[in-house]
Amino acid sequence: MDKLIFGMSQVKFCGLEIGWFDEQGVTPAGTAATQVDIYAAQVKDGPVGTITSNPGKKAFTGNLIDMSAENLVKVVGGTKDEQGNWEPPEKWEKTGVMDIVCDSGHTIRLYNAKVTGNDFGGGVNSQGVLSIQLNIEVMKDEDGKRMKIFAPGIDPETGQPAVKA
């Protein structure tokens, strides 16, 4: 099992633990790179080269079901008033470091996650709960890093074995 990454036990965004996602967790939602073959009239048996026309995109998607005002402010912004009401921002988007802590012990660190609330999902009914559908784009940080998968027991902040408290 050491070679498998599975389960989602916790998600941190901008240094804060955020609330629950539905049972699907987060799933890949990126796009593959596209290449264009280059042909020459003199070469009859195939392309003479291939160039990447689009590098593709790394991304995840997930349904956030913790709809508490505190959690929504942490994830997509907006404000929480003294009664606990949430007023969304005009643009449902925040950017920061995201750690996806897995049941397998691994941590997937996204150095510059652009989290966008796409729309509401689920429902207000007896068969599901309301959620916000999140798109999580894996962007480069100022050092050019996108992501790193930390082995079980390694602290992503230090890159060293985690100290047991």
PDB file of C-alpha atoms in Angstrom:
ATOM      1  CA  MET A   1       0.000   0.000   0.000  1.00  0.00           C
ATOM      2  CA  ASP A   2       3.032   2.324   0.303  1.00  0.00           C
ATOM      3  CA  LYS A   3       2.821   3.083  -3.408  1.00  0.00           C
ATOM      4  CA  LEU A   4      -0.852   4.112  -3.401  1.00  0.00           C
ATOM      5  CA  ILE A   5      -2.214   7.586  -2.705  1.00  0.00           C
ATOM      6  CA  PHE A   6      -5.812   7.458  -1.505  1.00  0.00           C
ATOM      7  CA  GLY A   7      -8.452   9.056   0.699  1.00  0.00           C
ATOM      8  CA  MET A   8      -8.787  12.675   1.667  1.00  0.00           C
ATOM      9  CA  SER A   9      -8.557  13.363   5.390  1.00  0.00           C
ATOM     10  CA  GLN A  10      -7.986  17.112   5.435  1.00  0.00           C
ATOM     11  CA  VAL A  11      -7.626  20.109   3.141  1.00  0.00           C
ATOM     12  CA  LYS A  12      -5.766  23.268   4.103  1.00  0.00           C
ATOM     13  CA  PHE A  13      -5.987  26.459   2.076  1.00  0.00           C
ATOM     14  CA  CYS A  14      -3.967  29.586   2.824  1.00  0.00           C
ATOM     15  CA  GLY A  15      -2.777  27.892   6.029  1.00  0.00           C
ATOM     16  CA  LEU A  16      -6.283  27.187   7.371  1.00  0.00           C
ATOM     17  CA  GLU A  17      -8.121  23.884   7.496  1.00  0.00           C
ATOM     18  CA  ILE A  18     -11.220  24.070   5.352  1.00  0.00           C
ATOM     19  CA  GLY A  19     -14.394  22.052   5.786  1.00  0.00           C
ATOM     20  CA  TRP A  20     -15.856  18.978   4.239  1.00  0.00           C
ATOM     21  CA  PHE A  21     -16.041  17.969   0.596  1.00  0.00           C
ATOM     22  CA  ASP A  22     -18.581  15.427  -0.634  1.00  0.00           C
ATOM     23  CA  GLU A  23     -17.657  11.739  -0.800  1.00  0.00           C
ATOM     24  CA  GLN A  24     -15.972  12.209  -4.199  1.00  0.00           C
ATOM     25  CA  GLY A  25     -13.218  14.338  -2.625  1.00  0.00           C
ATOM     26  CA  VAL A  26     -11.257  16.149  -5.307  1.00  0.00           C
ATOM     27  CA  THR A  27     -10.854  14.681  -8.771  1.00  0.00           C
ATOM     28  CA  PRO A  28      -8.525  15.560 -11.648  1.00  0.00           C
ATOM     29  CA  ALA A  29      -9.987  18.130 -14.039  1.00  0.00           C
ATOM     30  CA  GLY A  30      -7.017  19.309 -16.082  1.00  0.00           C
ATOM     31  CA  THR A  31      -6.452  19.173 -19.796  1.00  0.00           C
ATOM     32  CA  ALA A  32      -3.797  17.219 -21.669  1.00  0.00           C
ATOM     33  CA  ALA A  33      -1.035  18.898 -23.623  1.00  0.00           C
ATOM     34  CA  THR A  34      -1.597  19.056 -27.367  1.00  0.00           C
ATOM     35  CA  GLN A  35       1.041  18.543 -30.014  1.00  0.00           C
ATOM     36  CA  VAL A  36       1.216  19.375 -33.689  1.00  0.00           C
ATOM     37  CA  ASP A  37       3.115  17.113 -36.047  1.00  0.00           C
ATOM     38  CA  ILE A  38       5.375  18.866 -38.572  1.00  0.00           C
ATOM     39  CA  TYR A  39       5.617  17.263 -41.992  1.00  0.00           C
ATOM     40  CA  ALA A  40       8.097  17.909 -44.791  1.00  0.00           C
ATOM     41  CA  ALA A  41       7.357  17.286 -48.459  1.00  0.00           C
ATOM     42  CA  GLN A  42      10.654  15.428 -48.807  1.00  0.00           C
ATOM     43  CA  VAL A  43       9.931  12.950 -45.956  1.00  0.00           C
ATOM     44  CA  LYS A  44       7.233  10.469 -46.919  1.00  0.00           C
ATOM     45  CA  ASP A  45       7.091   8.147 -43.903  1.00  0.00           C
ATOM     46  CA  GLY A  46       5.963  10.421 -41.084  1.00  0.00           C
ATOM     47  CA  PRO A  47       6.493  13.699 -39.304  1.00  0.00           C
ATOM     48  CA  VAL A  48       9.927  15.311 -39.058  1.00  0.00           C
ATOM     49  CA  GLY A  49       9.104  16.807 -35.704  1.00  0.00           C
ATOM     50  CA  THR A  50       6.446  17.519 -33.142  1.00  0.00           C
ATOM     51  CA  ILE A  51       5.889  20.765 -31.292  1.00  0.00           C
ATOM     52  CA  THR A  52       3.743  21.371 -28.242  1.00  0.00           C
ATOM     53  CA  SER A  53       1.039  23.828 -29.229  1.00  0.00           C
ATOM     54  CA  ASN A  54      -0.618  23.931 -25.795  1.00  0.00           C
ATOM     55  CA  PRO A  55       1.049  22.714 -22.576  1.00  0.00           C
ATOM     56  CA  GLY A  56      -2.265  21.677 -21.008  1.00  0.00           C
ATOM     57  CA  LYS A  57      -3.428  22.477 -17.506  1.00  0.00           C
ATOM     58  CA  LYS A  58      -3.271  20.756 -14.126  1.00  0.00           C
ATOM     59  CA  ALA A  59      -6.469  21.124 -12.117  1.00  0.00           C
ATOM     60  CA  PHE A  60      -8.860  19.439  -9.695  1.00  0.00           C
ATOM     61  CA  THR A  61     -12.539  19.830  -9.011  1.00  0.00           C
ATOM     62  CA  GLY A  62     -14.603  19.081  -5.928  1.00  0.00           C
ATOM     63  CA  ASN A  63     -17.872  19.878  -4.176  1.00  0.00           C
ATOM     64  CA  LEU A  64     -17.502  21.757  -0.915  1.00  0.00           C
ATOM     65  CA  ILE A  65     -20.372  20.788   1.402  1.00  0.00           C
ATOM     66  CA  ASP A  66     -19.310  22.731   4.522  1.00  0.00           C
ATOM     67  CA  MET A  67     -21.478  25.759   3.850  1.00  0.00           C
ATOM     68  CA  SER A  68     -20.795  27.528   7.164  1.00  0.00           C
ATOM     69  CA  ALA A  69     -20.113  31.233   6.769  1.00  0.00           C
ATOM     70  CA  GLU A  70     -16.648  30.851   8.327  1.00  0.00           C
ATOM     71  CA  ASN A  71     -15.700  28.159   5.843  1.00  0.00           C
ATOM     72  CA  LEU A  72     -17.056  29.991   2.803  1.00  0.00           C
ATOM     73  CA  VAL A  73     -15.078  33.113   3.714  1.00  0.00           C
ATOM     74  CA  LYS A  74     -11.891  30.994   3.996  1.00  0.00           C
ATOM     75  CA  VAL A  75     -12.429  29.298   0.643  1.00  0.00           C
ATOM     76  CA  VAL A  76     -14.002  31.790  -1.789  1.00  0.00           C
ATOM     77  CA  GLY A  77     -14.126  35.036   0.189  1.00  0.00           C
ATOM     78  CA  GLY A  78     -17.014  37.252   1.081  1.00  0.00           C
ATOM     79  CA  THR A  79     -18.033  38.361   4.545  1.00  0.00           C
ATOM     80  CA  LYS A  80     -19.619  36.859   7.630  1.00  0.00           C
ATOM     81  CA  ASP A  81     -21.694  39.200   9.770  1.00  0.00           C
ATOM     82  CA  GLU A  82     -22.253  39.042  13.540  1.00  0.00           C
ATOM     83  CA  GLN A  83     -25.318  36.790  13.079  1.00  0.00           C
ATOM     84  CA  GLY A  84     -23.340  34.211  11.103  1.00  0.00           C
ATOM     85  CA  ASN A  85     -24.758  35.142   7.695  1.00  0.00           C
ATOM     86  CA  TRP A  86     -22.538  34.854   4.622  1.00  0.00           C
ATOM     87  CA  GLU A  87     -22.538  37.459   1.884  1.00  0.00           C
ATOM     88  CA  PRO A  88     -20.603  36.248  -1.163  1.00  0.00           C
ATOM     89  CA  PRO A  89     -18.083  38.398  -2.981  1.00  0.00           C
ATOM     90  CA  GLU A  90     -18.748  39.471  -6.554  1.00  0.00           C
ATOM     91  CA  LYS A  91     -15.998  37.123  -7.735  1.00  0.00           C
ATOM     92  CA  TRP A  92     -15.858  33.697  -6.016  1.00  0.00           C
ATOM     93  CA  GLU A  93     -12.103  33.243  -6.230  1.00  0.00           C
ATOM     94  CA  LYS A  94      -9.048  33.082  -3.978  1.00  0.00           C
ATOM     95  CA  THR A  95      -5.439  32.058  -4.532  1.00  0.00           C
ATOM     96  CA  GLY A  96      -2.984  30.496  -2.100  1.00  0.00           C
ATOM     97  CA  VAL A  97      -1.143  27.365  -0.971  1.00  0.00           C
ATOM     98  CA  MET A  98      -3.348  24.264  -0.741  1.00  0.00           C
ATOM     99  CA  ASP A  99      -2.448  21.019   1.013  1.00  0.00           C
ATOM    100  CA  ILE A 100      -4.538  17.913   0.346  1.00  0.00           C
ATOM    101  CA  VAL A 101      -3.731  15.510   3.179  1.00  0.00           C
ATOM    102  CA  CYS A 102      -4.456  11.915   2.189  1.00  0.00           C
ATOM    103  CA  ASP A 103      -5.459   8.914   4.302  1.00  0.00           C
ATOM    104  CA  SER A 104      -2.384   7.170   2.859  1.00  0.00           C
ATOM    105  CA  GLY A 105      -0.204   9.706   4.704  1.00  0.00           C
ATOM    106  CA  HIS A 106       0.838  11.637   1.602  1.00  0.00           C
ATOM    107  CA  THR A 107       0.329  15.387   1.287  1.00  0.00           C
ATOM    108  CA  ILE A 108      -0.276  16.909  -2.135  1.00  0.00           C
ATOM    109  CA  ARG A 109       0.909  20.510  -1.967  1.00  0.00           C
ATOM    110  CA  LEU A 110      -0.306  22.970  -4.586  1.00  0.00           C
ATOM    111  CA  TYR A 111       2.031  25.952  -4.246  1.00  0.00           C
ATOM    112  CA  ASN A 112      -0.338  28.397  -5.920  1.00  0.00           C
ATOM    113  CA  ALA A 113      -3.890  27.038  -6.083  1.00  0.00           C
ATOM    114  CA  LYS A 114      -6.435  29.271  -7.771  1.00  0.00           C
ATOM    115  CA  VAL A 115      -9.752  28.234  -6.205  1.00  0.00           C
ATOM    116  CA  THR A 116     -12.871  29.366  -8.028  1.00  0.00           C
ATOM    117  CA  GLY A 117     -16.450  28.717  -6.917  1.00  0.00           C
ATOM    118  CA  ASN A 118     -18.163  27.761 -10.171  1.00  0.00           C
ATOM    119  CA  ASP A 119     -21.765  27.413  -9.040  1.00  0.00           C
ATOM    120  CA  PHE A 120     -23.984  25.730  -6.505  1.00  0.00           C
ATOM    121  CA  GLY A 121     -24.338  21.964  -6.676  1.00  0.00           C
ATOM    122  CA  GLY A 122     -26.181  19.234  -4.841  1.00  0.00           C
ATOM    123  CA  GLY A 123     -29.542  20.517  -3.805  1.00  0.00           C
ATOM    124  CA  VAL A 124     -31.787  21.694  -1.033  1.00  0.00           C
ATOM    125  CA  ASN A 125     -33.833  18.523  -0.715  1.00  0.00           C
ATOM    126  CA  SER A 126     -34.060  15.191   1.118  1.00  0.00           C
ATOM    127  CA  GLN A 127     -31.553  13.428  -1.115  1.00  0.00           C
ATOM    128  CA  GLY A 128     -28.508  15.661  -0.929  1.00  0.00           C
ATOM    129  CA  VAL A 129     -26.990  18.796   0.486  1.00  0.00           C
ATOM    130  CA  LEU A 130     -26.173  22.128  -1.070  1.00  0.00           C
ATOM    131  CA  SER A 131     -22.550  22.535  -2.135  1.00  0.00           C
ATOM    132  CA  ILE A 132     -20.289  24.893  -3.992  1.00  0.00           C
ATOM    133  CA  GLN A 133     -18.595  23.343  -7.002  1.00  0.00           C
ATOM    134  CA  LEU A 134     -14.930  24.311  -6.813  1.00  0.00           C
ATOM    135  CA  ASN A 135     -12.390  24.416  -9.606  1.00  0.00           C
ATOM    136  CA  ILE A 136      -8.813  24.242  -8.314  1.00  0.00           C
ATOM    137  CA  GLU A 137      -6.211  25.295 -10.897  1.00  0.00           C
ATOM    138  CA  VAL A 138      -2.576  24.432 -10.225  1.00  0.00           C
ATOM    139  CA  MET A 139      -0.655  27.612 -11.029  1.00  0.00           C
ATOM    140  CA  LYS A 140       3.079  28.365 -10.698  1.00  0.00           C
ATOM    141  CA  ASP A 141       4.247  30.266  -7.625  1.00  0.00           C
ATOM    142  CA  GLU A 142       6.823  33.070  -7.711  1.00  0.00           C
ATOM    143  CA  ASP A 143       9.624  30.447  -7.657  1.00  0.00           C
ATOM    144  CA  GLY A 144       8.145  28.551 -10.618  1.00  0.00           C
ATOM    145  CA  LYS A 145       6.885  25.606  -8.526  1.00  0.00           C
ATOM    146  CA  ARG A 146       3.423  24.135  -9.114  1.00  0.00           C
ATOM    147  CA  MET A 147       3.082  21.101  -6.875  1.00  0.00           C
ATOM    148  CA  LYS A 148       4.856  18.444  -4.873  1.00  0.00           C
ATOM    149  CA  ILE A 149       3.677  15.132  -3.435  1.00  0.00           C
ATOM    150  CA  PHE A 150       5.202  14.625  -0.005  1.00  0.00           C
ATOM    151  CA  ALA A 151       5.806  11.082   1.215  1.00  0.00           C
ATOM    152  CA  PRO A 152       3.988   9.830   4.318  1.00  0.00           C
ATOM    153  CA  GLY A 153       5.343  11.410   7.476  1.00  0.00           C
ATOM    154  CA  ILE A 154       7.060  14.353   5.746  1.00  0.00           C
ATOM    155  CA  ASP A 155       6.013  17.848   6.812  1.00  0.00           C
ATOM    156  CA  PRO A 156       5.388  19.976   3.690  1.00  0.00           C
ATOM    157  CA  GLU A 157       6.417  23.136   5.562  1.00  0.00           C
ATOM    158  CA  THR A 158       9.923  21.877   6.382  1.00  0.00           C
ATOM    159  CA  GLY A 159      10.429  18.956   3.988  1.00  0.00           C
ATOM    160  CA  GLN A 160      11.606  16.972   7.037  1.00  0.00           C
ATOM    161  CA  PRO A 161       9.990  14.149   9.029  1.00  0.00           C
ATOM    162  CA  ALA A 162       7.026  15.475  10.993  1.00  0.00           C
ATOM    163  CA  VAL A 163       7.658  15.924  14.688  1.00  0.00           C
ATOM    164  CA  LYS A 164       5.173  14.028  16.842  1.00  0.00           C
ATOM    165  CA  ALA A 165       3.621  16.216  19.541  1.00  0.00           C
TER     166      ALA A 165
END
